[in-house]
Short mmCIF file of C-alpha atoms in Angstrom, two decimals:
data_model
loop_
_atom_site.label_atom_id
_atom_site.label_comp_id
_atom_site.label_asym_id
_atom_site.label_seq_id
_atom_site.Cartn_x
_atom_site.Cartn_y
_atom_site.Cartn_z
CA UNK A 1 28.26 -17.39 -13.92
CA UNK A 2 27.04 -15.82 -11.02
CA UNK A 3 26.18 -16.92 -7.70
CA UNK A 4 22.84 -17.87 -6.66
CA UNK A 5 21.97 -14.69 -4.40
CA UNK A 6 24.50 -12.25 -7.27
CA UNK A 7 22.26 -13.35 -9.62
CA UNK A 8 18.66 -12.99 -8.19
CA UNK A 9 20.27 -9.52 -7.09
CA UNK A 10 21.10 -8.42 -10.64
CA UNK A 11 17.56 -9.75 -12.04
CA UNK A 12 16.11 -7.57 -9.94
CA UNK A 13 18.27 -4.62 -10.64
CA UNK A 14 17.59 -5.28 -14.22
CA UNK A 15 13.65 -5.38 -13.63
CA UNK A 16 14.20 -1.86 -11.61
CA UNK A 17 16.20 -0.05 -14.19
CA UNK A 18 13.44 -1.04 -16.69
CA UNK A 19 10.33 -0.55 -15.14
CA UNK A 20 12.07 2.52 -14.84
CA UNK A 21 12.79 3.24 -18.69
CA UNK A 22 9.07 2.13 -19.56
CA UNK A 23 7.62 4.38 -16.71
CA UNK A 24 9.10 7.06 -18.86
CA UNK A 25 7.64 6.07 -22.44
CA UNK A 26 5.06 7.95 -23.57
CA UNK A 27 4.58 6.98 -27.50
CA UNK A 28 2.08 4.46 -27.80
CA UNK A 29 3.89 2.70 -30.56
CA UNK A 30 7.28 2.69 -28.69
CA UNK A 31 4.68 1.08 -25.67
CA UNK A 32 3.47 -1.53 -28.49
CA UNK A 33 6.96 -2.57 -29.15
CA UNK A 34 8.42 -2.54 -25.67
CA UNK A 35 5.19 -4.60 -24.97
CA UNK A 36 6.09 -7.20 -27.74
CA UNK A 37 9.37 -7.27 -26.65
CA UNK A 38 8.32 -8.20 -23.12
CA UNK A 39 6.02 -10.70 -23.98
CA UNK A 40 9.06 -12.39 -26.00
CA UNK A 41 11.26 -12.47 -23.15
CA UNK A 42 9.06 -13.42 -20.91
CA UNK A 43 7.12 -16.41 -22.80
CA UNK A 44 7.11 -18.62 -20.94
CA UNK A 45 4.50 -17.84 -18.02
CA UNK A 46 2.94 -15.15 -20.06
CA UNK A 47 -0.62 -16.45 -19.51
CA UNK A 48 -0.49 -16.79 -16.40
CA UNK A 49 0.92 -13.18 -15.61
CA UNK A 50 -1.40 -11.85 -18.22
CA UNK A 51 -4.52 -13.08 -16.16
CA UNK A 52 -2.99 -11.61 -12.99
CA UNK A 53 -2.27 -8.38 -15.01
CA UNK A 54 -6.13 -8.53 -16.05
CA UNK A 55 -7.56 -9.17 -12.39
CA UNK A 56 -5.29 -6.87 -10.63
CA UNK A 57 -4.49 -4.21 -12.75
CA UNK A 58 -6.56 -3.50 -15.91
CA UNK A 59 -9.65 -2.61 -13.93
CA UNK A 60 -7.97 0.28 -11.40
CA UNK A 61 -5.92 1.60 -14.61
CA UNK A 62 -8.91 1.49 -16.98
CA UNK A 63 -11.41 2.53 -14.58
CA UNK A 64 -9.28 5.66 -13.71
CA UNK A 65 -8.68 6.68 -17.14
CA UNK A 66 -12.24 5.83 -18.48
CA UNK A 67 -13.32 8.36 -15.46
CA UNK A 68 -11.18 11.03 -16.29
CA UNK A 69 -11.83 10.69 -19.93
CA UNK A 70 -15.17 11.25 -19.05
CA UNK A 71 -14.95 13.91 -16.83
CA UNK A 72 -13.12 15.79 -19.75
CA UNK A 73 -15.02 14.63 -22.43
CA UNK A 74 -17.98 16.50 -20.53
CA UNK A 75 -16.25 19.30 -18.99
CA UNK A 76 -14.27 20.88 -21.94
CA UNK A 77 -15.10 18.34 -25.20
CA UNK A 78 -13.79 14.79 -26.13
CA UNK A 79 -9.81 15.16 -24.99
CA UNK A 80 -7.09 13.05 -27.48
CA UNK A 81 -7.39 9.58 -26.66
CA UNK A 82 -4.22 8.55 -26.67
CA UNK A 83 -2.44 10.06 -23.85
CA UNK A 84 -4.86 7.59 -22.03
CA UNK A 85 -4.04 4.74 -24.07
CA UNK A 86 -0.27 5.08 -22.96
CA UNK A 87 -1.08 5.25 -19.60
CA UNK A 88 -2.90 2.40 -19.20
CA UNK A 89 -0.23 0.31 -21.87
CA UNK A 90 2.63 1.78 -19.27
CA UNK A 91 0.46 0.58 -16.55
CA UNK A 92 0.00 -2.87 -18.04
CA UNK A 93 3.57 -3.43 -18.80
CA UNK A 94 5.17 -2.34 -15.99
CA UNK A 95 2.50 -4.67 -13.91
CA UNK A 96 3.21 -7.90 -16.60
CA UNK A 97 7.03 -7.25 -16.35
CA UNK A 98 7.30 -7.12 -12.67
CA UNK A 99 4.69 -10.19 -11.97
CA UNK A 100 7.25 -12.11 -14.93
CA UNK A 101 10.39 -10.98 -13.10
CA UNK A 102 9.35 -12.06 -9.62
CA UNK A 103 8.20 -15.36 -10.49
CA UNK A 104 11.65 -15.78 -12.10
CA UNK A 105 13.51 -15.13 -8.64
CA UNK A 106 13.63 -15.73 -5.28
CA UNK A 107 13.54 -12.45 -3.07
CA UNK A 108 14.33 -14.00 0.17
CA UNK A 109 17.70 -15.36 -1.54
CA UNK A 110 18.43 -12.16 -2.89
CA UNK A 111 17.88 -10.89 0.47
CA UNK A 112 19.73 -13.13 2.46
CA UNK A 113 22.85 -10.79 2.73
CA UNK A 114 20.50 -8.32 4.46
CA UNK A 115 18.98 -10.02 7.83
CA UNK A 116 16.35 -7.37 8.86
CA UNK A 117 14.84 -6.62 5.96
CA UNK A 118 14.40 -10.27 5.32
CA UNK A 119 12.73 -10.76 8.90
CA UNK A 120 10.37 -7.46 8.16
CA UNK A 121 9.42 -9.07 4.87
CA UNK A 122 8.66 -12.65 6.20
CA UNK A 123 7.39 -11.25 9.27
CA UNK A 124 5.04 -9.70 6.91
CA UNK A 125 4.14 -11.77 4.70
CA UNK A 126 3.54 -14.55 7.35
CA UNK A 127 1.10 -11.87 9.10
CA UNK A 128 -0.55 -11.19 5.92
CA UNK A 129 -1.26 -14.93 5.49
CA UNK A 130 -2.14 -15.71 8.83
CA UNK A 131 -4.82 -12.30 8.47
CA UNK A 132 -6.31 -13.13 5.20
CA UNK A 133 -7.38 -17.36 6.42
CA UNK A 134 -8.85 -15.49 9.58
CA UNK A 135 -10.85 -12.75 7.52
CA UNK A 136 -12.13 -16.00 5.24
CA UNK A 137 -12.56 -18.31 7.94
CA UNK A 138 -14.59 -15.51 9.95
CA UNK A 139 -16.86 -14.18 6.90
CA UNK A 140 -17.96 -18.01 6.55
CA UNK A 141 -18.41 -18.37 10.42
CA UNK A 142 -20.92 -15.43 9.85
CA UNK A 143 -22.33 -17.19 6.91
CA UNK A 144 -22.96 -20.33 8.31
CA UNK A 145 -24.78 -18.38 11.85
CA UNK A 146 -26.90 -16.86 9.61
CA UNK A 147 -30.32 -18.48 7.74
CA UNK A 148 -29.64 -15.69 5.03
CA UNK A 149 -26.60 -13.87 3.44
CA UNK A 150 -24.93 -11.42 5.34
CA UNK A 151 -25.90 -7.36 5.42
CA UNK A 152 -23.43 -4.60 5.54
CA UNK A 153 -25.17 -4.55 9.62
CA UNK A 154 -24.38 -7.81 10.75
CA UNK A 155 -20.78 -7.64 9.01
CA UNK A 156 -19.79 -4.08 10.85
CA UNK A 157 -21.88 -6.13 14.05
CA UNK A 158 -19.62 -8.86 14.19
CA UNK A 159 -16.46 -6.85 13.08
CA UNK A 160 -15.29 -5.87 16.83
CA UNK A 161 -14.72 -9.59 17.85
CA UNK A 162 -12.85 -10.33 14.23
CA UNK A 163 -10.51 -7.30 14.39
CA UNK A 164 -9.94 -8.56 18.45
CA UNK A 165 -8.98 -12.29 16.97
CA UNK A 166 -7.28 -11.03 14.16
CA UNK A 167 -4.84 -8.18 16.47
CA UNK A 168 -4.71 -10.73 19.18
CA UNK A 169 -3.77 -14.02 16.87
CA UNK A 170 -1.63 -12.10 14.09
CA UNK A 171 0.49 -10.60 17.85
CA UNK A 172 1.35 -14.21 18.65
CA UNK A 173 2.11 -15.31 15.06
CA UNK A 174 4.54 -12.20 14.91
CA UNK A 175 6.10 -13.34 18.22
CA UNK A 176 6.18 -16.71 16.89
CA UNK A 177 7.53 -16.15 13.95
CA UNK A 178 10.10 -13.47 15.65
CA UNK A 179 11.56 -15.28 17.56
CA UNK A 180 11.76 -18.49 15.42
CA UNK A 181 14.10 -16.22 13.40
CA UNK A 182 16.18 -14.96 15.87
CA UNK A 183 17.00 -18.50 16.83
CA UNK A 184 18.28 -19.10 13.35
CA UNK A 185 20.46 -15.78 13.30
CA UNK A 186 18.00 -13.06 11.94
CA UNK A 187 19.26 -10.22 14.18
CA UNK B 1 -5.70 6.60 -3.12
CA UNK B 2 -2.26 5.44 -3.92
CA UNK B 3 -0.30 6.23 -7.78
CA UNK B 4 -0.04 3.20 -9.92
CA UNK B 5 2.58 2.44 -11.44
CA UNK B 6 2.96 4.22 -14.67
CA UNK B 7 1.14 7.56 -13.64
CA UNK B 8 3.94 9.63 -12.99
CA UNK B 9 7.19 9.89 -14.48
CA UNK B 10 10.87 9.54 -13.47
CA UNK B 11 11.43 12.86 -13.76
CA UNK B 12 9.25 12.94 -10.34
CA UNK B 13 9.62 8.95 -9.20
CA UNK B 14 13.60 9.19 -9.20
CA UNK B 15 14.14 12.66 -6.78
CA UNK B 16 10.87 11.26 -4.81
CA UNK B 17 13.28 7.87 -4.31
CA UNK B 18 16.58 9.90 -3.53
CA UNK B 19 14.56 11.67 -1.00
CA UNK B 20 12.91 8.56 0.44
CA UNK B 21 16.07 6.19 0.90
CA UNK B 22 17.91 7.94 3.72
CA UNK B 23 14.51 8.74 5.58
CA UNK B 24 13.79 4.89 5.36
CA UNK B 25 17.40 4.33 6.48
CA UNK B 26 16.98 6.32 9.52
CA UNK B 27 13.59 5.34 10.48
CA UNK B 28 14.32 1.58 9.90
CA UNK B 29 17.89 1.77 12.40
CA UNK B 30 15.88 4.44 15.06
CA UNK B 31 12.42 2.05 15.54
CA UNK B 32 13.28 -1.12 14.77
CA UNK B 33 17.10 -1.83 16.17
CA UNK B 34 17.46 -4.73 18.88
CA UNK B 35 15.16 -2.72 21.34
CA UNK B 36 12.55 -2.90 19.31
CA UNK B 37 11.92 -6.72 20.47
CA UNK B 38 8.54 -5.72 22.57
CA UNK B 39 6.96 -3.77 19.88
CA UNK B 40 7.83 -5.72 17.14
CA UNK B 41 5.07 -8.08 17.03
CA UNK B 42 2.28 -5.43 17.79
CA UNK B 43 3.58 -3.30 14.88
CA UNK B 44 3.62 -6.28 12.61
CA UNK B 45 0.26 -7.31 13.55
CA UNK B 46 -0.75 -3.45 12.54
CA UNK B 47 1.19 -3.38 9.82
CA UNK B 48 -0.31 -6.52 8.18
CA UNK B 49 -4.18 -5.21 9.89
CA UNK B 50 -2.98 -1.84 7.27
CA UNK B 51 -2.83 -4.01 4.56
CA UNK B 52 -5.91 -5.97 4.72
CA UNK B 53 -7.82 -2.48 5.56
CA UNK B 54 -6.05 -1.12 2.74
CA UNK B 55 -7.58 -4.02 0.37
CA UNK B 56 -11.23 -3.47 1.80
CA UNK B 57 -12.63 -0.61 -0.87
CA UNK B 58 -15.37 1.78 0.23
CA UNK B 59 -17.67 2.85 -2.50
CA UNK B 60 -17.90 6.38 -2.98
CA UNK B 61 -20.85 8.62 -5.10
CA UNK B 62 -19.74 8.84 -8.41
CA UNK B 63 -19.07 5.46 -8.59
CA UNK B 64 -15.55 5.82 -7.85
CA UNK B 65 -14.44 3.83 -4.33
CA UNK B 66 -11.24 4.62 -2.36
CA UNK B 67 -9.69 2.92 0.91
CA UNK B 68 -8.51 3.36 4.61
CA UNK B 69 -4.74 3.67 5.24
CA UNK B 70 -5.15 2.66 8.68
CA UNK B 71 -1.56 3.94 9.67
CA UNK B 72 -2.34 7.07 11.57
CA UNK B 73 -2.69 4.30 14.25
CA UNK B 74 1.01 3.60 13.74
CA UNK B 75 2.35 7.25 14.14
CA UNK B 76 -0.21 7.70 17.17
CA UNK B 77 0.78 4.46 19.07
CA UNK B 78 4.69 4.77 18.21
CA UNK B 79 6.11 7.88 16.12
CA UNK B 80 5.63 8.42 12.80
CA UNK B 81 8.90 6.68 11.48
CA UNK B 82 7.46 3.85 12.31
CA UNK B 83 4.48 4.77 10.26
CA UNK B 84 6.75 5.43 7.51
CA UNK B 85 8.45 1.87 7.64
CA UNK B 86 5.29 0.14 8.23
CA UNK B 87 3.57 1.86 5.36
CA UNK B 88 6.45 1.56 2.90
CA UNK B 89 6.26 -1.95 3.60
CA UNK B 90 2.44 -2.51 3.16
CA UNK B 91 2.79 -0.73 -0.25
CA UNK B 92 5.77 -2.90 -0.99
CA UNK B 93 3.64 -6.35 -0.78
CA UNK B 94 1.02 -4.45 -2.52
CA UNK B 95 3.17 -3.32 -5.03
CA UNK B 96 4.93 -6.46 -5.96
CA UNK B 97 2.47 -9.64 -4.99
CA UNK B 98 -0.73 -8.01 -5.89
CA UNK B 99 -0.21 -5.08 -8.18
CA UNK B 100 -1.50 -2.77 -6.14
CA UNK B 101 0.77 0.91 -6.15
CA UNK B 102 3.76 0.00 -7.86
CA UNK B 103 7.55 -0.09 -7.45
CA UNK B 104 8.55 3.27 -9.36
CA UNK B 105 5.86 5.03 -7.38
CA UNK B 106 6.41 3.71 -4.22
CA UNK B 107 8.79 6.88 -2.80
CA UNK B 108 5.76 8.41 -3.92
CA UNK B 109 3.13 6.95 -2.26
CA UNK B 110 5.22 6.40 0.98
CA UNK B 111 5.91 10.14 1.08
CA UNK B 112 2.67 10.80 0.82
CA UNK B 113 0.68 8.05 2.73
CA UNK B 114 3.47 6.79 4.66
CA UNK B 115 5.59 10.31 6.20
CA UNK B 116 3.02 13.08 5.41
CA UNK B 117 0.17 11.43 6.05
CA UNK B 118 0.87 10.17 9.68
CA UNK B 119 3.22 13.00 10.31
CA UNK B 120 0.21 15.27 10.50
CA UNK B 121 -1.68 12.83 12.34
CA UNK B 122 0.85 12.89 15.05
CA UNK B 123 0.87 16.55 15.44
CA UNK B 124 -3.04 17.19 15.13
CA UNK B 125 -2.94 13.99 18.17
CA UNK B 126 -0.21 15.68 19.94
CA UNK B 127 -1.91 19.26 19.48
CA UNK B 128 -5.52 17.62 20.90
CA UNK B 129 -4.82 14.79 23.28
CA UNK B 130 -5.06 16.55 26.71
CA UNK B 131 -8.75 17.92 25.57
CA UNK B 132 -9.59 14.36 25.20
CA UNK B 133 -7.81 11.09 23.75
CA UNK B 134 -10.85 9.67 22.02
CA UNK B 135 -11.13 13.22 19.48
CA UNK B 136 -7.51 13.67 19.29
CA UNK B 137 -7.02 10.61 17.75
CA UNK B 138 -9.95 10.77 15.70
CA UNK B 139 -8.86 14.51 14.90
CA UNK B 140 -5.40 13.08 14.01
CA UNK B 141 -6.51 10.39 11.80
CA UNK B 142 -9.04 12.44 9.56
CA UNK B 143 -6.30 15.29 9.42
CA UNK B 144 -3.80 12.72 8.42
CA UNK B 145 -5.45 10.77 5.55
CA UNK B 146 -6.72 14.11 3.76
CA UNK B 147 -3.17 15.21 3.83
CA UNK B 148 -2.00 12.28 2.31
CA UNK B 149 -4.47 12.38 -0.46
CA UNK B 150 -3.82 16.13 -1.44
CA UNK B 151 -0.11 15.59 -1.47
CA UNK B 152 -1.14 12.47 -3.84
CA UNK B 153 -3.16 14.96 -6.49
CA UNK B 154 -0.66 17.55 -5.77
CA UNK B 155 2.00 15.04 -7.14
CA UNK B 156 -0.29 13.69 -10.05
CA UNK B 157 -1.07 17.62 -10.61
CA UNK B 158 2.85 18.45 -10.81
CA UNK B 159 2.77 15.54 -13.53
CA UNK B 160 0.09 17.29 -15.23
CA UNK B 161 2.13 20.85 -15.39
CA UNK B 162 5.53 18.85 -16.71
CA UNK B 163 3.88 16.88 -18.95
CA UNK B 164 -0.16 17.12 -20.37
CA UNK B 165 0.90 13.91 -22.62
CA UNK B 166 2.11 11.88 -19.84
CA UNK B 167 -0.70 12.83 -17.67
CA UNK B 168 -3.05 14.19 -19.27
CA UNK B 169 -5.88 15.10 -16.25
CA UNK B 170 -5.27 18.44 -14.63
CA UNK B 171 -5.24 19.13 -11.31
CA UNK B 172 -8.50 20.30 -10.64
CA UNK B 173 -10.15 17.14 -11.70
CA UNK B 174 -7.58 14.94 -9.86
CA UNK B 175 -8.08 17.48 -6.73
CA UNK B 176 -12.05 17.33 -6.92
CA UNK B 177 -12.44 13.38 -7.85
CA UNK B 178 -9.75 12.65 -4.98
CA UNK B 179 -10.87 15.15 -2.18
CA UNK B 180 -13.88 14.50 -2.31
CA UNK B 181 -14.51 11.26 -1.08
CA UNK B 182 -11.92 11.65 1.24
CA UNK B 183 -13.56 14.90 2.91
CA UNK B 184 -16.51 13.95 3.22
CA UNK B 185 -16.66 9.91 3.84
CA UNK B 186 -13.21 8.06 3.98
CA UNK B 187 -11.49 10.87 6.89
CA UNK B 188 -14.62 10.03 9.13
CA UNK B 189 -14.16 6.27 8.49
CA UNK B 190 -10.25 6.78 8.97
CA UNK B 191 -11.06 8.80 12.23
CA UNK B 192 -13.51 5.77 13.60
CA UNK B 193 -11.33 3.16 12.79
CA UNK B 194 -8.68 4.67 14.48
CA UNK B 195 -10.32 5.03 17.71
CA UNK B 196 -11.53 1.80 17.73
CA UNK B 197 -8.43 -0.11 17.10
CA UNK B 198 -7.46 1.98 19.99
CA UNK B 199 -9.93 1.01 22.04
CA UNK B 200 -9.51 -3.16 21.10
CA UNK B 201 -5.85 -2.76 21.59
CA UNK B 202 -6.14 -1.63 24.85
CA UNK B 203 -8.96 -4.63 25.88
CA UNK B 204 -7.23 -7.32 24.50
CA UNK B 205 -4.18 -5.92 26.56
CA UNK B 206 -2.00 -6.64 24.02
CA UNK B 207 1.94 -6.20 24.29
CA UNK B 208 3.84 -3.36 23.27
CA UNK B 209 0.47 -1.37 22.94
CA UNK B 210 0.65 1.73 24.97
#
């Protein structure tokens, strides 16, 4: 058995090398299988990873290849469907295997033996968090000023003060957070 | 702008990776070693400010939309390593906590978006900024985004030439549907947002901003 930070670090090489082999599948059958094989192996969770999958992924993949289909279809004649199909399946899969893997380990253990990249990533990640509640808690500040729901003009009107707050607040929660990890040993 | 994952093959992703680790390795120990305590939190607050402009999509005619990259700031402010780092990282998070990019692309996309992108940014801000700092960087940013998204349709037109079944649009549709956009609306957005950062970074005075 491995130890706790071995064995988050060979999940993850696992989850590289095959992302990796399905990036290079092109037969929509061998997709199908290595697609029913994944959702075997990764069971448990499936739902939710699917509906991730669905909301983060299937629109950008479908939506590009729907467009280029398209484009061909009307430029030179309906093109072969199926080199489409396969790229949104290898889209898909590689999306619903990596969301599966990750919620199976813990990065920040399996990057414990690596201080700076583990203070970029929850440097960033803090930042990210810290941005997002701002960017919510400003749109509904605008929301509530206004008797009627906001135009495209009074969002780019107000957007000088919110990128101020967010550069000037997301400066001190780096510092904070910075420095909070330095005391602990992040060098 | 960026590849998804599943787009382009190993045949391109794994050279694209052997090519990206050392440059990471380098720019990671040159900009962010145990001087880099003063800029740090200014270049995390951009880097995360990159990411949430990254998520905000501007719709495009043809009902296609495409995003800022808001790291010519980066390269501008510091060098373009740090660009590269910063960049790499954004599409990192993207790549594995929102499924945005992807991880066998990411060389890829940091390449492109990340070194090629700012890269020519820098120079185009270098090459302009004694005429005047507010069109140099403007200059730089447009310059720098429509590099980055020709060397992103150049890749995903290489794919084409190796393999029609793996990808099967050709480069003159990827060329057209990406360039497009990016000529005529998302390098002028690039270009303002970049001087206006600029602008707030220097009012709100805040640290490490030069």
């Amino acid at each position: 058995m491995l130890a706790e930070p071995r064995r988050d670090q060979a999940v993850l090489g696992a989850w590289a090398a095959s992302i990796f082999a399905i990036s290079a599948l092109t037969d929509l059958a061998t997709l199908a299988s290595a697609a029913a094989v994944a959702l075997l192996v990764f069971r448990r969770g499936a739902a939710t990873e699917a509906r991730r999958v669905l909301v983060g992924v299937v629109p950008v993949s479908l939506g590009l290849s729907l467009a280029s289909w398209a484009w061909l279809a009307w430029r030179e004649g309906p093109p072969p469907v199926a080199p489409h199909a396969a790229l949104v399946l290898r889209a898909v899969l590689i999306a619903f295997v990596t969301f599966s893997v990750l919620r199976r380990v813990d990065l920040l253990r399996a990057l414990a033996p690596f201080p700076t990249p583990t203070r970029l990533l929850v440097l960033c990640l803090a930042q990210i968090h810290a941005l997002r509640l701002l960017a919510r808690e400003s749109t509904l500040g605008l929301r509530s000023r206004l008797p009627r729901r906001p135009r495209t003009r009074d969002v780019l009107r107000s957007s000088g003060a919110i990128t101020v707050a967010l550069l000037t607040l997301s400066a001190r929660n780096a510092r904070d957070v910075g420095d909070a990890m330095r005391s602990r040993g992040f060098h | 702008m960026h590849v998804p994952d599943g787009f382009l093959s190993p045949q391109i992703t794994l050279p694209a990776w052997a090519a990206a680790a050392p440059l990471w390795t380098w720019a990671a120990r040159r900009n962010f070693g145990t001087s880099s305590t003063e800029s740090l939190p200014v270049v995390g607050s951009l880097t995360a400010l990159a990411f949430v402009v990254q998520g905000l999509m501007i719709p495009v005619p043809g009902g296609t939309s495409a995003h800022l990259t808001g790291v010519a700031i980066l390269a501008i402010l510091y060098n373009p390593g740090v660009a590269f780092v910063c960049e790499s990282l954004v599409l990192l998070l993207q790549a594995l906590f929102f499924g945005g990019g992807g991880f066998t692309v990411l060389a890829v996309n940091a390449l492109a978006m990340g070194l090629l992108g700012p890269g020519a940014a820098w120079l185009t801000w270098r090459a302009l900024r004694r005429l005047s700092e507010r069109t140099a960087a403007f200059a730089g940013a447009y310059v720098g985004i429509q590099v980055a998204t020709f060397s992103v349709a150049l890749v995903l037109g290489l794919q084409h030439r190796l393999s029609p079944a793996y990808m099967p649009v050709p480069f003159a549709v990827t060329a057209v549907a990406m360039l497009v956009p990016s000529l005529t609306v998302l390098g002028v957005v690039e270009g303002l947002y970049t001087v206006a950062t600029l602008a707030l970074l220097r009012r709100a005075r805040l640290l490490g901003a030069r």
